[in-house]
Amino acid sequence: MSKKLFIKTYGCQMNVYDSNRMADVLKPHGYDAVDSPESADLVILNTCHIREKAAEKVYSEVGRLRQLKDARKTDTGEDMTIAIAGCVGQAEGPEMMRRAPAIDLVLGPQTYHRLPDMLREVDDRRLKGQRPRVLDTDFPVESKFDFLPEEQGPQGPAAFLTVQEGCDKFCTFCVVPYTRGAEFSRPVRDILTEARRLSAAGVRDITLLGQNVNAYHGDDLNGGTASLGSLIRRLGDIDGIARIRYTTSHPRDMDAELIAAHRDVPQCMPYLHLPVQSGSDRILDAMNRRHTADLYRRIIDDLRAARPDIALSSDFIVGFPGETDADFEDTMRLVRDVAYAQAYSFKYSPRPGTPAADMEVQVDETVKTERLAALQALLNTQQKAFNDASVGRVFDVLFERRGKRARQLVGRSPYLQAVHVDVTRGDYTLDGMGASPYTENSDNGLMGTLVPVRITSAGPNSLEGELTGLPS
Ligand code: 5AD
Ligand code: SF4
C-alpha cells in the first residue's frame, strides 16, 4: 500500500541532497513524496544546527505537526510518524525526545540508510502499545553511501552530488565536526557512476557537495588517492555535464591542482564560494582557521591568474568573541580588496559545546547588529556592481523553470545569477530561429538546455536578457 511522505528541509545544500536520498531510500518501501504534511503518514524534518534558534524552529514546527497528527488519529485512526533528521537531531536527539513527545523518531545525517529498519521498529512498538521513541544517531562504521539505492532521478537540469562529508578542522565557532562527524570522501568510481546517471537523466550542471569539499581525498581508479582537482578533471570527461561547481571550500585546501583545474577544465565554472569568515589575523587565529588574511589574498590572486573571469563569494561572521572595531575594520578592508560577487554574513551565535561559546569576551548584541548592517551594506553594493557589470555581456544560461510572467523562462548564468528571459523578444526570438514557434504551453525545447543570452538589465538579485542564439 502506498504511503505518503513529506520532507521539510532546513539549512545547507547537503541537507537538500540528503532529503532527496531519504526519499530514494523510502520509495521501495511504498513511500511517495507529497508536498504538504496534511495527509502524510511520515513527516521528516531535516534540520540544521549551524546557527541560532535552530532547535526552537524545530520545536515550533513539531507543535504545529502535533495538531495534524492528533486530528488524523481522531478522524481516521491512522498514525502520523514524526521524524527529526539532520544536525539538530544529531546534536540534541535525547533532549528532543524528552521535550516533544510527538516526535517518534530521531536520526542523524549518517544513519538515514537505516530508515526502513527504524520505521519497522516504530511500527513494532506501536503494535505493542508502546510509545515509539526510536533514536539512531550513531556514526556507523559502514558508510551510508554503500547502502543507498540509486537516486531516483533529479528534479531538474542542475543537481547536487555529495562527494565528501564531515570536517576535521574544528573551527572554534562551528558545530559541523560534532554533528556531521569526521571527514570522509567517497571513492572516485562511485562519484563518476552517479555523475553519469545524472547526465543520462538530463542534468547539465553538477554541484559537488562537501562540508569541506576541497579537502576531498577519495580512492582513485588506479589505487591511489584523488584530489578534488583531479576528480574535476575526470568529471570533465563525462558527456553532457556542461558545468561543474563545488561547495563549500576551506582556504587551506585550495591547492595548486585545484586552482589548475579552474584554468584547464572548461566545465569548471568561474565562480567560487571560498569562505574567509574574518579579515583579522587575530580573529582568524581565535577561530582556529589556520590561515592569515594575507594567505587568503594570495589564493585569490592565484585563482584570478588561473581564471581571470573568476568571481568570488564568501561567508563572514561578525562579532566573534573578542572582535574589536579594528578587527572588524580589517574584515571591511578585505571585502573592499577582494570585491565579491555575492556573500553571506552572520552575527556570531554561540553554539553549545564549541570552544568559542565559552570564550569570555562575548561581543554585545547591539555591536553585532551594527557591524552586520555595515558589512551587508558593503556586500550588497558589491553584488549590485557585479550584476551591473554583467549588462551587455553574453552568458550561457541554463534554463531551469518558467517565470512568473508569460513567455518567460528563468535560468542561471555561470555565476549562479538568476536570468529572466522573454523568449519572444530580442534579436533571436524563437520564431526567428526556425525553432518551433512559441506557444504558451511549451518551453520550445529550451528547458534544461544552455542558451546564449545577452544581459539587458540588472537588479540587486537577478538579471534580464534576450536570446542571442540556439541551444548548444
Ligand atoms: N555563528 C555564526 N555563523 C556561523 N557559521 C557557522 N557557525 C556559526 C556560528 N556559530 C557560518 C559560517 C559558515 C556558514 C555556513 O555559517 O560563516 O561558513
Ligand atoms: Fe565548520 Fe570550519 Fe569545518 Fe567549515 S571548516 S565545517 S566552518 S569547522
Coordinates of N, CA, C and O and ligand atoms in Angstrom, one line a residue, residues 12 49-52 171-176 248-249 273 275-277 287 289 314-318 320 344-352 354 356 368, ligand 1:
C12 N 21.6 23.8 4.7 CA 22.5 23.8 3.6 C 22.1 22.9 2.4 O 21.2 22.1 2.5
H49 N 21.7 22.9 12.3 CA 22.1 23.3 13.7 C 23.2 24.4 13.6 O 23.7 24.8 14.7
I50 N 23.4 25.0 12.5 CA 24.6 25.8 12.3 C 24.5 27.1 13.1 O 25.5 27.6 13.6
R51 N 23.3 27.7 13.1 CA 23.2 29.0 13.8 C 22.0 28.9 14.8 O 21.3 28.0 14.8
E52 N 21.8 30.1 15.4 CA 20.8 30.2 16.5 C 19.4 29.8 16.1 O 19.0 29.7 15.0
C171 N 37.0 24.6 13.5 CA 36.9 26.0 13.7 C 36.1 26.2 15.1 O 35.2 25.5 15.3
T172 N 36.6 27.1 15.9 CA 36.1 27.2 17.2 C 34.6 27.6 17.4 O 34.0 27.4 18.4
F173 N 34.0 28.1 16.3 CA 32.6 28.5 16.3 C 31.6 27.5 15.8 O 30.4 27.6 15.9
C174 N 32.2 26.4 15.3 CA 31.3 25.6 14.4 C 30.9 24.2 14.9 O 31.7 23.5 15.5
V175 N 29.7 23.8 14.7 CA 29.2 22.6 15.2 C 29.4 21.4 14.2 O 29.2 20.2 14.6
V176 N 29.7 21.7 13.0 CA 29.8 20.7 12.0 C 30.6 19.5 12.3 O 30.2 18.3 12.2
T248 N 31.3 23.3 0.1 CA 32.0 24.6 0.5 C 33.4 24.3 0.7 O 33.8 23.3 1.2
S249 N 34.2 25.3 0.4 CA 35.7 25.1 0.4 C 36.3 25.8 1.6 O 35.8 26.7 2.2
H273 N 32.8 29.8 -4.1 CA 32.4 30.1 -2.8 C 33.6 29.7 -1.8 O 33.8 28.6 -1.6
P275 N 34.8 30.7 1.8 CA 34.5 31.5 3.0 C 35.8 31.9 3.7 O 36.8 31.1 3.8
V276 N 35.9 33.1 4.1 CA 37.1 33.6 4.9 C 36.7 33.9 6.3 O 37.6 33.9 7.2
Q277 N 35.4 34.2 6.6 CA 34.9 34.4 8.0 C 35.3 35.8 8.5 O 34.5 36.5 9.1
M287 N 39.6 31.8 15.8 CA 38.6 30.9 15.1 C 39.3 29.6 14.8 O 38.6 28.7 14.3
R289 N 41.2 29.1 12.3 CA 41.1 28.9 10.8 C 42.4 28.4 10.2 O 42.4 28.0 9.0
S314 N 31.6 34.5 -0.4 CA 32.2 34.1 0.8 C 31.2 34.1 1.9 O 30.1 34.5 1.8
D315 N 31.6 33.6 3.1 CA 30.8 33.7 4.3 C 31.6 34.6 5.3 O 32.9 34.5 5.4
F316 N 30.9 35.4 6.1 CA 31.5 36.2 7.1 C 30.8 36.0 8.4 O 29.6 35.9 8.4
I317 N 31.6 36.1 9.5 CA 31.0 36.1 10.8 C 31.4 37.4 11.5 O 32.6 37.7 11.5
V318 N 30.4 38.2 12.0 CA 30.8 39.4 12.7 C 30.5 39.2 14.2 O 29.6 38.4 14.5
F320 N 32.5 37.8 16.5 CA 33.1 36.7 17.1 C 33.7 37.2 18.4 O 34.2 38.3 18.5
Y344 N 27.5 35.7 2.0 CA 26.6 35.5 3.2 C 27.3 36.1 4.4 O 28.5 35.8 4.6
S345 N 26.6 36.7 5.3 CA 27.2 37.2 6.5 C 26.3 37.0 7.7 O 25.0 37.2 7.6
F346 N 26.9 36.7 8.8 CA 26.1 36.3 10.0 C 26.6 37.0 11.3 O 27.8 37.2 11.4
K347 N 25.8 37.2 12.2 CA 26.2 37.5 13.6 C 26.7 36.2 14.2 O 26.1 35.2 14.1
Y348 N 27.8 36.3 14.9 CA 28.3 35.2 15.7 C 27.2 34.7 16.6 O 26.6 35.4 17.4
S349 N 27.0 33.4 16.6 CA 26.0 32.8 17.5 C 26.7 31.6 18.3 O 27.2 30.7 17.7
P350 N 26.7 31.7 19.6 CA 27.4 30.7 20.4 C 26.7 29.4 20.2 O 25.5 29.3 20.5
R351 N 27.4 28.4 19.8 CA 26.8 27.0 19.7 C 27.3 26.2 20.9 O 28.5 26.0 21.1
P352 N 26.3 25.6 21.6 CA 26.7 24.8 22.8 C 27.7 23.7 22.4 O 27.6 23.1 21.4
T354 N 30.9 24.1 21.6 CA 32.0 24.6 20.8 C 32.9 25.5 21.6 O 32.4 26.2 22.5
A356 N 34.4 28.4 21.2 CA 34.1 29.8 21.2 C 32.9 30.2 22.1 O 32.9 31.3 22.6
K368 N 27.1 43.7 17.4 CA 27.0 42.8 16.3 C 26.0 43.3 15.2 O 26.3 43.2 14.0
Ligands
5AD1 N1 27.7 31.7 14.3 C1 27.5 32.4 13.2 N2 27.8 31.9 12.0 C2 28.2 30.6 11.9 N3 28.6 29.9 10.8 C3 29.0 28.7 11.3 N4 28.9 28.6 12.6 C4 28.5 29.8 13.0 C5 28.2 30.4 14.3 N5 28.4 29.7 15.4 C6 28.6 30.4 9.4 C7 30.0 30.4 8.8 C8 29.9 29.2 7.9 C9 28.5 29.3 7.4 C10 28.0 28.0 6.8 O1 27.8 29.5 8.7 O2 30.1 31.6 8.2 O3 30.8 29.4 6.8

